[in-house]
PDB file of C-alpha atoms and ligand atoms in Angstrom:
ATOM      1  CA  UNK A   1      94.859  13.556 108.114  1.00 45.00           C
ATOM      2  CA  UNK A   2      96.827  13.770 104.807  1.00 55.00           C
ATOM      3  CA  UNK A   3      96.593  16.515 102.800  1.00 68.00           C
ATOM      4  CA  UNK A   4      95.010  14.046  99.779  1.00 83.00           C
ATOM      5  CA  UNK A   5      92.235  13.180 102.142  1.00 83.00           C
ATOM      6  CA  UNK A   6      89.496  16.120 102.302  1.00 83.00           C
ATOM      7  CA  UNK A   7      85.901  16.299 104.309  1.00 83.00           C
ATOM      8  CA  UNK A   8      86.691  12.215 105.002  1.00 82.00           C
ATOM      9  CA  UNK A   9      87.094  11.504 100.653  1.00 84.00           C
ATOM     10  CA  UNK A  10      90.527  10.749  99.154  1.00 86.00           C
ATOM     11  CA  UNK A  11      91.082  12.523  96.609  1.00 85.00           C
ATOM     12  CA  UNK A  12      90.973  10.385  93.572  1.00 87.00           C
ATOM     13  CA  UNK A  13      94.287  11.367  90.873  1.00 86.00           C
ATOM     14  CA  UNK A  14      92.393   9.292  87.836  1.00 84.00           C
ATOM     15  CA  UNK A  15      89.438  11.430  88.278  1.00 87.00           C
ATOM     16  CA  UNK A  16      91.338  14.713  88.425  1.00 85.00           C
ATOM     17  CA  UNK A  17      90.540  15.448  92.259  1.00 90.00           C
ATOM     18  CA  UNK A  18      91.576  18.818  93.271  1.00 94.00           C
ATOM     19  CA  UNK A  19      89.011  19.720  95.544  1.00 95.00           C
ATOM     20  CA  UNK A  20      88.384  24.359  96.193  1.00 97.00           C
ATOM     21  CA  UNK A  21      88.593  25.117  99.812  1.00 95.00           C
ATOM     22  CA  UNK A  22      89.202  28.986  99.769  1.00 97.00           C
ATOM     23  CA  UNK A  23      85.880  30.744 100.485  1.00 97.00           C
ATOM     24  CA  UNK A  24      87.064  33.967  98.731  1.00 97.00           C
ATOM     25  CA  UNK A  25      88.045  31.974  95.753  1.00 97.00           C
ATOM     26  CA  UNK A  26      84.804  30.106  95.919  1.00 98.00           C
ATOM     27  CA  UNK A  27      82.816  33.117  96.351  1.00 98.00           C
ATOM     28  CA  UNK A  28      84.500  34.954  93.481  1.00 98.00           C
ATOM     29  CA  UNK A  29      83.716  31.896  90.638  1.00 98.00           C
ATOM     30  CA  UNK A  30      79.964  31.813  91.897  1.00 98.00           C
ATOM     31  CA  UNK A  31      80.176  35.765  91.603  1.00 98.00           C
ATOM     32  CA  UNK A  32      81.537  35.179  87.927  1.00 98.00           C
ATOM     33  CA  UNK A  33      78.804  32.495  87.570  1.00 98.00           C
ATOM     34  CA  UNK A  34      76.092  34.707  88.707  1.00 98.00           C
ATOM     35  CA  UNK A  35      73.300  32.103  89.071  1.00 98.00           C
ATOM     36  CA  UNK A  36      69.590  32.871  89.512  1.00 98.00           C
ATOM     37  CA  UNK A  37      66.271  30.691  89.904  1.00 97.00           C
ATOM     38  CA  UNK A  38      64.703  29.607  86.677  1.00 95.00           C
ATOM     39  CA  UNK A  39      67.909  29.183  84.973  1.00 97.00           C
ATOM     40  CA  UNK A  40      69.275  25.682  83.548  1.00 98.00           C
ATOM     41  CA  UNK A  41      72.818  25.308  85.303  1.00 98.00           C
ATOM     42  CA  UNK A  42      75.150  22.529  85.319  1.00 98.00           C
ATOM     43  CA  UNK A  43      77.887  21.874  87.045  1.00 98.00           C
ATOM     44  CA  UNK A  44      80.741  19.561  85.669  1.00 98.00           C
ATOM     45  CA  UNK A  45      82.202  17.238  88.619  1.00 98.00           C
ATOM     46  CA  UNK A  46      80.650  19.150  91.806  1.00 98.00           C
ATOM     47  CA  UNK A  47      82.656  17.263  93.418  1.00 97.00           C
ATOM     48  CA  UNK A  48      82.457  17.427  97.761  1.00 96.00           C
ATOM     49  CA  UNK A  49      80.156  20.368  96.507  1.00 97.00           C
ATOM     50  CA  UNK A  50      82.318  23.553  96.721  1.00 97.00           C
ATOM     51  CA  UNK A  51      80.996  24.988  94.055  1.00 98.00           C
ATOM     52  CA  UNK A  52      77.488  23.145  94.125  1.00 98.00           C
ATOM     53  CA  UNK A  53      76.160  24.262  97.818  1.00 97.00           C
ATOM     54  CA  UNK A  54      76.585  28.235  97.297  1.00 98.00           C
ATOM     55  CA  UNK A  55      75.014  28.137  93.449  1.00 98.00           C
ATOM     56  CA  UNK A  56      71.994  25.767  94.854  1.00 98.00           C
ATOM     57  CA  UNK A  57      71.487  28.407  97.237  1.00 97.00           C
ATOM     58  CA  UNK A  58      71.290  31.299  94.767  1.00 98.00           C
ATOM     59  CA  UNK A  59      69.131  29.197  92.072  1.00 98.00           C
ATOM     60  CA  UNK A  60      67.254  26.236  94.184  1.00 97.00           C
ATOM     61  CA  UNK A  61      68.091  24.239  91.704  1.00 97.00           C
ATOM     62  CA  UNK A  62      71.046  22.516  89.757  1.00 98.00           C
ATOM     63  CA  UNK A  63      71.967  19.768  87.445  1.00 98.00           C
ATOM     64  CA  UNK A  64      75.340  17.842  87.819  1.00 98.00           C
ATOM     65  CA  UNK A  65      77.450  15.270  86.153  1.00 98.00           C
ATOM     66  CA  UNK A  66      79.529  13.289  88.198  1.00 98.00           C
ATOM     67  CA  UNK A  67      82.135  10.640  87.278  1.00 97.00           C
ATOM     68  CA  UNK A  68      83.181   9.564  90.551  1.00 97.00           C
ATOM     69  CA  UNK A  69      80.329   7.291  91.842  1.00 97.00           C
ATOM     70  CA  UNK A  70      81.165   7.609  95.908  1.00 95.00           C
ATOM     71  CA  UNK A  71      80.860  11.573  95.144  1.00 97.00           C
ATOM     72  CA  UNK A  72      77.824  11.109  93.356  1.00 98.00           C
ATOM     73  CA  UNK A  73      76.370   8.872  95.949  1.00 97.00           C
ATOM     74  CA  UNK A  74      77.496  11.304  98.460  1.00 97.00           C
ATOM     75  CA  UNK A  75      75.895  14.646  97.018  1.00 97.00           C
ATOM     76  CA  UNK A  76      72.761  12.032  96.473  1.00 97.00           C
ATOM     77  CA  UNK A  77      72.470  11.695 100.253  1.00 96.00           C
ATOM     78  CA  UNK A  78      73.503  15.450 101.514  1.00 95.00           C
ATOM     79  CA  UNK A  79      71.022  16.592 103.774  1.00 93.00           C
ATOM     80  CA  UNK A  80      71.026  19.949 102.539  1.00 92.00           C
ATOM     81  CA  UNK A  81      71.371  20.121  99.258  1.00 95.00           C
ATOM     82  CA  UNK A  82      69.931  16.062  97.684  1.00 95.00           C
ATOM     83  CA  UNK A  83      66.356  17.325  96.862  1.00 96.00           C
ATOM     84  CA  UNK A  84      67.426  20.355  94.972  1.00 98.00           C
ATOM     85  CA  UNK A  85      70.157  18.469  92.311  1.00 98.00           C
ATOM     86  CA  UNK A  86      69.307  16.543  89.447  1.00 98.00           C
ATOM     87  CA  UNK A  87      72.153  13.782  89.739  1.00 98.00           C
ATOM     88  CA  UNK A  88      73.597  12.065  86.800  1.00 98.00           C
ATOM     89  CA  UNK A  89      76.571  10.042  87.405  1.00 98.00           C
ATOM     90  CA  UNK A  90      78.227   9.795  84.032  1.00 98.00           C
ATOM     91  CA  UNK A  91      81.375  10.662  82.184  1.00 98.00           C
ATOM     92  CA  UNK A  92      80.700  14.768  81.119  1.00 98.00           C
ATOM     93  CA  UNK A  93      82.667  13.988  77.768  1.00 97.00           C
ATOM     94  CA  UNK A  94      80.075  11.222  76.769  1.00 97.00           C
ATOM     95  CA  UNK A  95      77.303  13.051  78.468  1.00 98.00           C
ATOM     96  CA  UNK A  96      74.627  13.891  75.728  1.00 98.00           C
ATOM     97  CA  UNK A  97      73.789  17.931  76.906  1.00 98.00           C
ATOM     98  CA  UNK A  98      70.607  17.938  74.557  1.00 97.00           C
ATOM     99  CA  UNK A  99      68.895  15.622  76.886  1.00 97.00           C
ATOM    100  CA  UNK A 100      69.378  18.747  79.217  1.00 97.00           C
ATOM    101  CA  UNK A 101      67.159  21.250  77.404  1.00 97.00           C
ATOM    102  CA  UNK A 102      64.023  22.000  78.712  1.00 90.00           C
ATOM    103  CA  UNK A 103      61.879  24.972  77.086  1.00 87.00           C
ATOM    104  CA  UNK A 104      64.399  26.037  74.903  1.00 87.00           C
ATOM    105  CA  UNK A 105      66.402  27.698  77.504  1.00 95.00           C
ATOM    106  CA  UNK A 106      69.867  27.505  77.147  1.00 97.00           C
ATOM    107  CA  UNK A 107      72.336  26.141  79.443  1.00 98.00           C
ATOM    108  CA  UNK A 108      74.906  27.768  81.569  1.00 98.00           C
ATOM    109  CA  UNK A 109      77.239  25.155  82.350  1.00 98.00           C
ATOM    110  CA  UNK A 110      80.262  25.531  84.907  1.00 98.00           C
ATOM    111  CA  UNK A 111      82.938  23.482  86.687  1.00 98.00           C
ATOM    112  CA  UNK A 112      86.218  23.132  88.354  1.00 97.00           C
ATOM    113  CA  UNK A 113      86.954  20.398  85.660  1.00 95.00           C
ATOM    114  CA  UNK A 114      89.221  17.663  86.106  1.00 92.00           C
ATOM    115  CA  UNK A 115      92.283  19.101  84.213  1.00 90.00           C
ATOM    116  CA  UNK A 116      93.703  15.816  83.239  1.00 88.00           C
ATOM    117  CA  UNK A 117      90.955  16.124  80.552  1.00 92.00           C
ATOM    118  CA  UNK A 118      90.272  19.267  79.927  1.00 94.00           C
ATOM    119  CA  UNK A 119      90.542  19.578  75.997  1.00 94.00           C
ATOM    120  CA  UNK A 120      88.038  16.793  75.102  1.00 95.00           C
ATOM    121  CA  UNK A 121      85.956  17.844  77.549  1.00 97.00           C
ATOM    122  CA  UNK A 122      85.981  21.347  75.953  1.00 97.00           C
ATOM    123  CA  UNK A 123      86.018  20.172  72.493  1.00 96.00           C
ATOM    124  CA  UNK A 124      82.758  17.713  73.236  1.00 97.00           C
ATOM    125  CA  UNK A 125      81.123  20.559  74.918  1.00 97.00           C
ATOM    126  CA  UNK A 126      81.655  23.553  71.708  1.00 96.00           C
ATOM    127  CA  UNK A 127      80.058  21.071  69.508  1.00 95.00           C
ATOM    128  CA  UNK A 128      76.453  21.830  72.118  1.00 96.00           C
ATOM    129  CA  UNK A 129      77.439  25.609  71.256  1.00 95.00           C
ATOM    130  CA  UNK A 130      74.443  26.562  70.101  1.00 94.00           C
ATOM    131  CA  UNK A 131      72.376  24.901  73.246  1.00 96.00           C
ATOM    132  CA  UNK A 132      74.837  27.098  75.187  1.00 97.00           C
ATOM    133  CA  UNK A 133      74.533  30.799  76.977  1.00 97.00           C
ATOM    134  CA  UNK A 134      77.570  30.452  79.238  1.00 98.00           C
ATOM    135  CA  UNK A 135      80.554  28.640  80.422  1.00 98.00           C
ATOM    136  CA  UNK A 136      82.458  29.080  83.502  1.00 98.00           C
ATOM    137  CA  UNK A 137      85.303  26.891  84.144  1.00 98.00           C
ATOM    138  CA  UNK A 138      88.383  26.177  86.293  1.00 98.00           C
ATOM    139  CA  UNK A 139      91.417  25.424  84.193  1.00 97.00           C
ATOM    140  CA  UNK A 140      94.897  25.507  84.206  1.00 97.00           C
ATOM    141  CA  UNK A 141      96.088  28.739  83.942  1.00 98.00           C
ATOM    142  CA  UNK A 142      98.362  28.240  80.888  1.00 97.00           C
ATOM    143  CA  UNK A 143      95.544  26.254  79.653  1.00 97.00           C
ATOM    144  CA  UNK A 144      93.192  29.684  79.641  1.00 98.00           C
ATOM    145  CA  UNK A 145      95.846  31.675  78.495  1.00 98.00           C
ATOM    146  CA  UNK A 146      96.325  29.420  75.226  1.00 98.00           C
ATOM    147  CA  UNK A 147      92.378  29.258  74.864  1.00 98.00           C
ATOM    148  CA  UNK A 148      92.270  33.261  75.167  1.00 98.00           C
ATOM    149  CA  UNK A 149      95.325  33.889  73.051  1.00 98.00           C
ATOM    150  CA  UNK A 150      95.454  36.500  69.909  1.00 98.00           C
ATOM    151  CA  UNK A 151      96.881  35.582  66.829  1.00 97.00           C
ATOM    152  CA  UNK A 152     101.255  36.264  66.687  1.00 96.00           C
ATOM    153  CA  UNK A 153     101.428  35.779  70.271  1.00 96.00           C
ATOM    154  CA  UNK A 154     103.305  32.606  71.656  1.00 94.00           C
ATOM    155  CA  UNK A 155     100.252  30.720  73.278  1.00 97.00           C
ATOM    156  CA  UNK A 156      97.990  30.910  70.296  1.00 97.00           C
ATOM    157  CA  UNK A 157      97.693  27.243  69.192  1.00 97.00           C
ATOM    158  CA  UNK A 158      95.161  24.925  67.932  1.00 96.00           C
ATOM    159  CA  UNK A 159      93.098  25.745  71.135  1.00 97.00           C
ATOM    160  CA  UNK A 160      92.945  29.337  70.363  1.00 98.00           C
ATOM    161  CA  UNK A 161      91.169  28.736  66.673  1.00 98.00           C
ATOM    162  CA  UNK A 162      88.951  26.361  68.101  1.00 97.00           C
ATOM    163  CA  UNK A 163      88.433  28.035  71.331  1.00 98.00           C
ATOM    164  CA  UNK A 164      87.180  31.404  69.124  1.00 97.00           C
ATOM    165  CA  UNK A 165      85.907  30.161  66.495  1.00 97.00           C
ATOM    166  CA  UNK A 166      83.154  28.744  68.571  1.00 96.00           C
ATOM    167  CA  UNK A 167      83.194  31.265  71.785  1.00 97.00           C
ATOM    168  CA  UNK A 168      84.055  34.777  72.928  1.00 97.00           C
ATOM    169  CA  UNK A 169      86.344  33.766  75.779  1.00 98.00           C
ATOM    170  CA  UNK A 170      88.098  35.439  78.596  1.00 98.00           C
ATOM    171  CA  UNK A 171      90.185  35.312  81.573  1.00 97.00           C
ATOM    172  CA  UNK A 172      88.109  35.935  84.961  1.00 97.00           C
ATOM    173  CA  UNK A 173      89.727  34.727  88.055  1.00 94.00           C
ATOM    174  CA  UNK A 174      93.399  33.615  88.604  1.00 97.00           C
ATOM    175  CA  UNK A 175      93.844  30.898  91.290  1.00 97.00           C
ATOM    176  CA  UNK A 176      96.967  29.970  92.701  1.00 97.00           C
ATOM    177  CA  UNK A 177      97.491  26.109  94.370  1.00 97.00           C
ATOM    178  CA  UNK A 178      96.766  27.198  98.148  1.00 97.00           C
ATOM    179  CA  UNK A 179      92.808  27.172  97.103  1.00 97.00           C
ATOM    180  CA  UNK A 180      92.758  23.279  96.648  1.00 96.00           C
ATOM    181  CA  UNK A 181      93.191  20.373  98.676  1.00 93.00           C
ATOM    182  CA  UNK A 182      95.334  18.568  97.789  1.00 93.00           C
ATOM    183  CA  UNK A 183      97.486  21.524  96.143  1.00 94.00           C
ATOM    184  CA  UNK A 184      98.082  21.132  92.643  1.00 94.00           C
ATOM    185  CA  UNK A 185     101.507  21.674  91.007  1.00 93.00           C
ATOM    186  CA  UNK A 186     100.096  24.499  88.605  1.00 95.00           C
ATOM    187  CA  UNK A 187      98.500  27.820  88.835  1.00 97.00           C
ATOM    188  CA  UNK A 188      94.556  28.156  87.812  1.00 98.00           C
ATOM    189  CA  UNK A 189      92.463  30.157  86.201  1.00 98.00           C
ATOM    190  CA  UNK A 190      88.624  30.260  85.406  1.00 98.00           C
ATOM    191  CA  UNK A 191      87.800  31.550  81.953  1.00 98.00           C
ATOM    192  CA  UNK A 192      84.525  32.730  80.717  1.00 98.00           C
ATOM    193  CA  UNK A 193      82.955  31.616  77.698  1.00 98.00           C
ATOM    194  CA  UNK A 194      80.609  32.907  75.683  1.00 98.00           C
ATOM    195  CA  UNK A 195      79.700  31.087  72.443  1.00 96.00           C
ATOM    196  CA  UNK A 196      78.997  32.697  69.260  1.00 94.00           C
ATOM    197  CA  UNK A 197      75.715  32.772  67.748  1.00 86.00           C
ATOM    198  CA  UNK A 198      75.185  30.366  64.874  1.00 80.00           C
ATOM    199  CA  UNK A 199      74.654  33.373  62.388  1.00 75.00           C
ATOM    200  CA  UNK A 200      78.205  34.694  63.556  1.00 82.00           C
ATOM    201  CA  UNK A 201      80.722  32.095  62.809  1.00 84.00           C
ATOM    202  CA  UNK A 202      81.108  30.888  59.349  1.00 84.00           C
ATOM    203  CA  UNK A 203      79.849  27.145  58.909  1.00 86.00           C
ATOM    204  CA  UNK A 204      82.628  24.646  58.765  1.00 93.00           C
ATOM    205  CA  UNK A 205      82.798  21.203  60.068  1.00 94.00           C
ATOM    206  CA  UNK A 206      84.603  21.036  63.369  1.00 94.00           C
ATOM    207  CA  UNK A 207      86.608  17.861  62.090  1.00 95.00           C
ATOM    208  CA  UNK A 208      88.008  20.111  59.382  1.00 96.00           C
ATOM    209  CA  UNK A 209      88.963  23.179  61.563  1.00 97.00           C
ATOM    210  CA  UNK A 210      90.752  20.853  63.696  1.00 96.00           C
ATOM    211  CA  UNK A 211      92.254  18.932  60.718  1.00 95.00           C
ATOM    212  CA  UNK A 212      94.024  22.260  59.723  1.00 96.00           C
ATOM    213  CA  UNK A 213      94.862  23.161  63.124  1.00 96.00           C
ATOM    214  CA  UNK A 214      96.949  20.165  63.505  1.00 95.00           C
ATOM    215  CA  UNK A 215      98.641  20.841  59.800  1.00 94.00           C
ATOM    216  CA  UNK A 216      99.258  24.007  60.986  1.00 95.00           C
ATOM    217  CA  UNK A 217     100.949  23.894  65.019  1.00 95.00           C
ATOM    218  CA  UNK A 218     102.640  20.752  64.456  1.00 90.00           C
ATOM    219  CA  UNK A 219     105.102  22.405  62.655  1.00 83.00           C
ATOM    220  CA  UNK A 220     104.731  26.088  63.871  1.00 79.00           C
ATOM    221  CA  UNK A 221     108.413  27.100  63.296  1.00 87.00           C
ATOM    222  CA  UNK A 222     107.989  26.485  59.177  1.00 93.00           C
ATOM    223  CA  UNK A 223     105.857  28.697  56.664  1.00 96.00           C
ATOM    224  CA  UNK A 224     102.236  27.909  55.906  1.00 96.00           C
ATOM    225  CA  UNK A 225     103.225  26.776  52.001  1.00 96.00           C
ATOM    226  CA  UNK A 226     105.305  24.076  53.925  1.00 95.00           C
ATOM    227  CA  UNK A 227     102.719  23.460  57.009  1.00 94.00           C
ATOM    228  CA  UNK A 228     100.101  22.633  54.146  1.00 95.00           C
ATOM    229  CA  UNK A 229     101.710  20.937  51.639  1.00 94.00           C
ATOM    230  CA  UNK A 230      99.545  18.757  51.901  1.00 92.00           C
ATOM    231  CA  UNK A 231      96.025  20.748  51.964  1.00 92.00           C
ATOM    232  CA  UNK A 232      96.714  23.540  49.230  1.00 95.00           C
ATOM    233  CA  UNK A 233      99.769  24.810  46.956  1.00 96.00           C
ATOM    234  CA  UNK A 234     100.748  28.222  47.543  1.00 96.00           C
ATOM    235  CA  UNK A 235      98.801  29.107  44.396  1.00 97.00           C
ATOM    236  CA  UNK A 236      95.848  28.247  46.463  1.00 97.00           C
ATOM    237  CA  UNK A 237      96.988  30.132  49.356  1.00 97.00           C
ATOM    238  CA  UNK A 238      97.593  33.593  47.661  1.00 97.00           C
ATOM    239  CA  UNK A 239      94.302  32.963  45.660  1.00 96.00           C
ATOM    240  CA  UNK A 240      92.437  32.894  49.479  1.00 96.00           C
ATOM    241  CA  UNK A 241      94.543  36.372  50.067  1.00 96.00           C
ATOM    242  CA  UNK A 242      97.164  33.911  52.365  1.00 97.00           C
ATOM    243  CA  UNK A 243     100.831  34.663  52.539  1.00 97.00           C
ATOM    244  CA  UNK A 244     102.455  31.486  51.752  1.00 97.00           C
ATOM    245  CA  UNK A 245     105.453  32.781  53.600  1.00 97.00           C
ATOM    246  CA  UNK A 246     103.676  33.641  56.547  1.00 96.00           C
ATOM    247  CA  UNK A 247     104.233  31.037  59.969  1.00 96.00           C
ATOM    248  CA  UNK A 248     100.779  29.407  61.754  1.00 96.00           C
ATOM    249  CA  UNK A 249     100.617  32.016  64.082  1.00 96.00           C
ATOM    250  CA  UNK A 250     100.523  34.723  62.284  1.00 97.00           C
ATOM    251  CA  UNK A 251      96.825  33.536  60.503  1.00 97.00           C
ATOM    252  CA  UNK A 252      94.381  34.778  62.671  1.00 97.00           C
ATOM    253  CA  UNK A 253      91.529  32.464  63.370  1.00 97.00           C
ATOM    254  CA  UNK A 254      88.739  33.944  60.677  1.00 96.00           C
ATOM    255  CA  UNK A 255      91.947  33.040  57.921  1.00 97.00           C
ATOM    256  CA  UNK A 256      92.045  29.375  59.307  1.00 97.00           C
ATOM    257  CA  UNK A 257      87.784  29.313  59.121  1.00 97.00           C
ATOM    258  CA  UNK A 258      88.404  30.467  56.055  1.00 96.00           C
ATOM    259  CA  UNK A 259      90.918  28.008  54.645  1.00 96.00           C
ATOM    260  CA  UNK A 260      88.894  25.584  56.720  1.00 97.00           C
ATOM    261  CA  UNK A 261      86.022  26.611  54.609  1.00 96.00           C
ATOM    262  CA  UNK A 262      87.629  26.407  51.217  1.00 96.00           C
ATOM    263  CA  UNK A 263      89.072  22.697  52.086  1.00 96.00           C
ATOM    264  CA  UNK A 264      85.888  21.178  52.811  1.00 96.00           C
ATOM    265  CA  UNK A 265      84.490  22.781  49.287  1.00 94.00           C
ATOM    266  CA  UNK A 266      86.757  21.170  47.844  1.00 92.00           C
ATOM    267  CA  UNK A 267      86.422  17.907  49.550  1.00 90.00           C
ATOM    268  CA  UNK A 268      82.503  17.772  49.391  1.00 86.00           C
TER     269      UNK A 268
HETATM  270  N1  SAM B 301      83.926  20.956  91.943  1.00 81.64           N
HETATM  271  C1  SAM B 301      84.758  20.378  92.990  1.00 81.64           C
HETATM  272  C2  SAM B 301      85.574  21.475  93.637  1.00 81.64           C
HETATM  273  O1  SAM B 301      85.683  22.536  93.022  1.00 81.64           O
HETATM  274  O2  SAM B 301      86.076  21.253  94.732  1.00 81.64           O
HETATM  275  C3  SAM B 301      85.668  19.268  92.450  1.00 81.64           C
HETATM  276  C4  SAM B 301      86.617  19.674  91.336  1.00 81.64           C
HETATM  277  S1  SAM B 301      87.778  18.422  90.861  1.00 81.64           S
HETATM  278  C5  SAM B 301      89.039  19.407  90.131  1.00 81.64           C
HETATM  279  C6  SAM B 301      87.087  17.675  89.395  1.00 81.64           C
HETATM  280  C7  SAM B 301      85.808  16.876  89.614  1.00 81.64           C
HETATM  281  O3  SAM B 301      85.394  16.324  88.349  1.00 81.64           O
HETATM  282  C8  SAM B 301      85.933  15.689  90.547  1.00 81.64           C
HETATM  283  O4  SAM B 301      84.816  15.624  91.406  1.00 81.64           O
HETATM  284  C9  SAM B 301      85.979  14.469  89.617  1.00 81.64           C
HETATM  285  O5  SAM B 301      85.532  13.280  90.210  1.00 81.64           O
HETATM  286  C10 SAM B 301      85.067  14.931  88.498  1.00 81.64           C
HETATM  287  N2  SAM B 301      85.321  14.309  87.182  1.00 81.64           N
HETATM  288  C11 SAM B 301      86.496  13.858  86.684  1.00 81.64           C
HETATM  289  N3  SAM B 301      86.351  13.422  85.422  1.00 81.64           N
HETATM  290  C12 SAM B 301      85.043  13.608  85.106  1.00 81.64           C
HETATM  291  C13 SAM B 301      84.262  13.354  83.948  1.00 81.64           C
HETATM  292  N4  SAM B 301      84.819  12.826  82.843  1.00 81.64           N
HETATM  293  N5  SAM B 301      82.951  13.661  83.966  1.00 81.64           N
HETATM  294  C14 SAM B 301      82.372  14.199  85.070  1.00 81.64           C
HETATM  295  N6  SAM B 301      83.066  14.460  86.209  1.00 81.64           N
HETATM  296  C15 SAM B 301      84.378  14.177  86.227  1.00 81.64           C
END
């Protein structure tokens, strides 16, 4: 049997098939999870069920979102765990989590997500932030450490701001390849996420957080007068208590809500 062929399923590279095989591993996400009856949880592509089968046991029930129909067909025929998952084969960055809610409990949504999509995925989930208690997910590592970065560090990019403006987030459980099958070429991580209540962040349209993101770390290694040239003159920036001669990095992510903030005043 090849190493891209796991539990009889070959392991799809479109669909971002790396499937967890280490019990320890395993054991330490669901730890991290920490599931319990009565809760909403749902899992992001279960998958050949590594996650699915240890959290089912601990809560008796679960909700999953499948893209791969064979997997989803699969799961929908396990002996063991079919009559205790609610089954929706469906793309999880189209997937409406709204429809989800039931007695205004909030969700606590977790995966080993297919990293070949990992920021739209994210992004189309912090926009459900508020429907939200808890995230648990299996990244790439560097992918984690950019999402978890502090401002003036290296990492700390676009994903960072929009990472915390909408979440407390942080590092739980590095991975190396040997957990998967087949191996992937990068280390892992799973990162915790914790969004921010609505009364906490500062209101600002995500599409114009992101906008001056982009402004911002596509030109990291120049000043923020020159990064924004076309947002605000450096008039502007002083008058918001920003350096103009200070580089992206250096803002730290309640200065980009901020100047995030100001921008859409002056757009609206
Ligand atoms: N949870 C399993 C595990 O840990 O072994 C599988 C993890 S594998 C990295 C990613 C899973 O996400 C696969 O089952 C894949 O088919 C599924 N997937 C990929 N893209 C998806 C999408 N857009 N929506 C939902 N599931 C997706």
């Amino acid at each position: 049997m090849t190493d891209n062929v796991h539990q009889g399923h070959r392991a799809r590279k479109r669909f971002g098939q790396n499937f967890l095989h280490d019990p320890q591993v395993i054991g330490r996400i669901v730890k991290a999870i920490a599931p319990k009856p009565g809760q909403t949880l749902v899992e992001i592509g279960p998958g050949l069920g590594a996650l699915t089968e240890p959290v089912v046991e601990a809560a008796g029930h679960l909700i999953v979102i499948e893209l791969d129909r064979d997997l989803a067909q699969r799961l929908s025929e396990h002996p063991q765990l079919a009559d205790k998952l609610t089954i929706h084969q469906a793309d999880a960055m189209k997937f409406d989590f709204n429809s989800l809610l039931k007695d205004g409990q909030k969700l606590k949504v977790f995966g080993n997500l297919p990293y070949n999509v990992s920021t739209p995925l994210l992004f189309h989930l912090f926009s459900y932030a508020d429907q939200i208690e808890n995230m648990h997910f299996m990244l790439q590592k560097e992918v984690v450490q950019r999402m978890t970065a502090s401002h003036g560090s290296k990492a700390y990019g676009r994903l960072s701001v929009m990472t915390q403006y909408y979440c407390q987030a942080m590092p739980v459980v590095e991975v190396g390849p040997g957990a998967f099958k087949p191996a992937p070429k990068v280390d892992s991580a799973v990162v915790r996420l914790i969004p921010k209540a609505i009364a906490q962040r500062a209101d600002v349209p995500a599409e114009v957080l992101n906008r001056v993101c982009l402004e911002a770390f596509n030109q990291r290694r120049k000043t923020i007068r020159n990064c924004f040239s076309n947002i605000a003159t450096a008039e502007q920036l002083e008058q918001l208590g920003l350096n103009p001669t200070l580089r992206p990095e250096q803002l730290t992510v309640e200065q980009f809500v901020q100047l995030a903030q100001w921008l859409h005043q002056q757009e609206s």
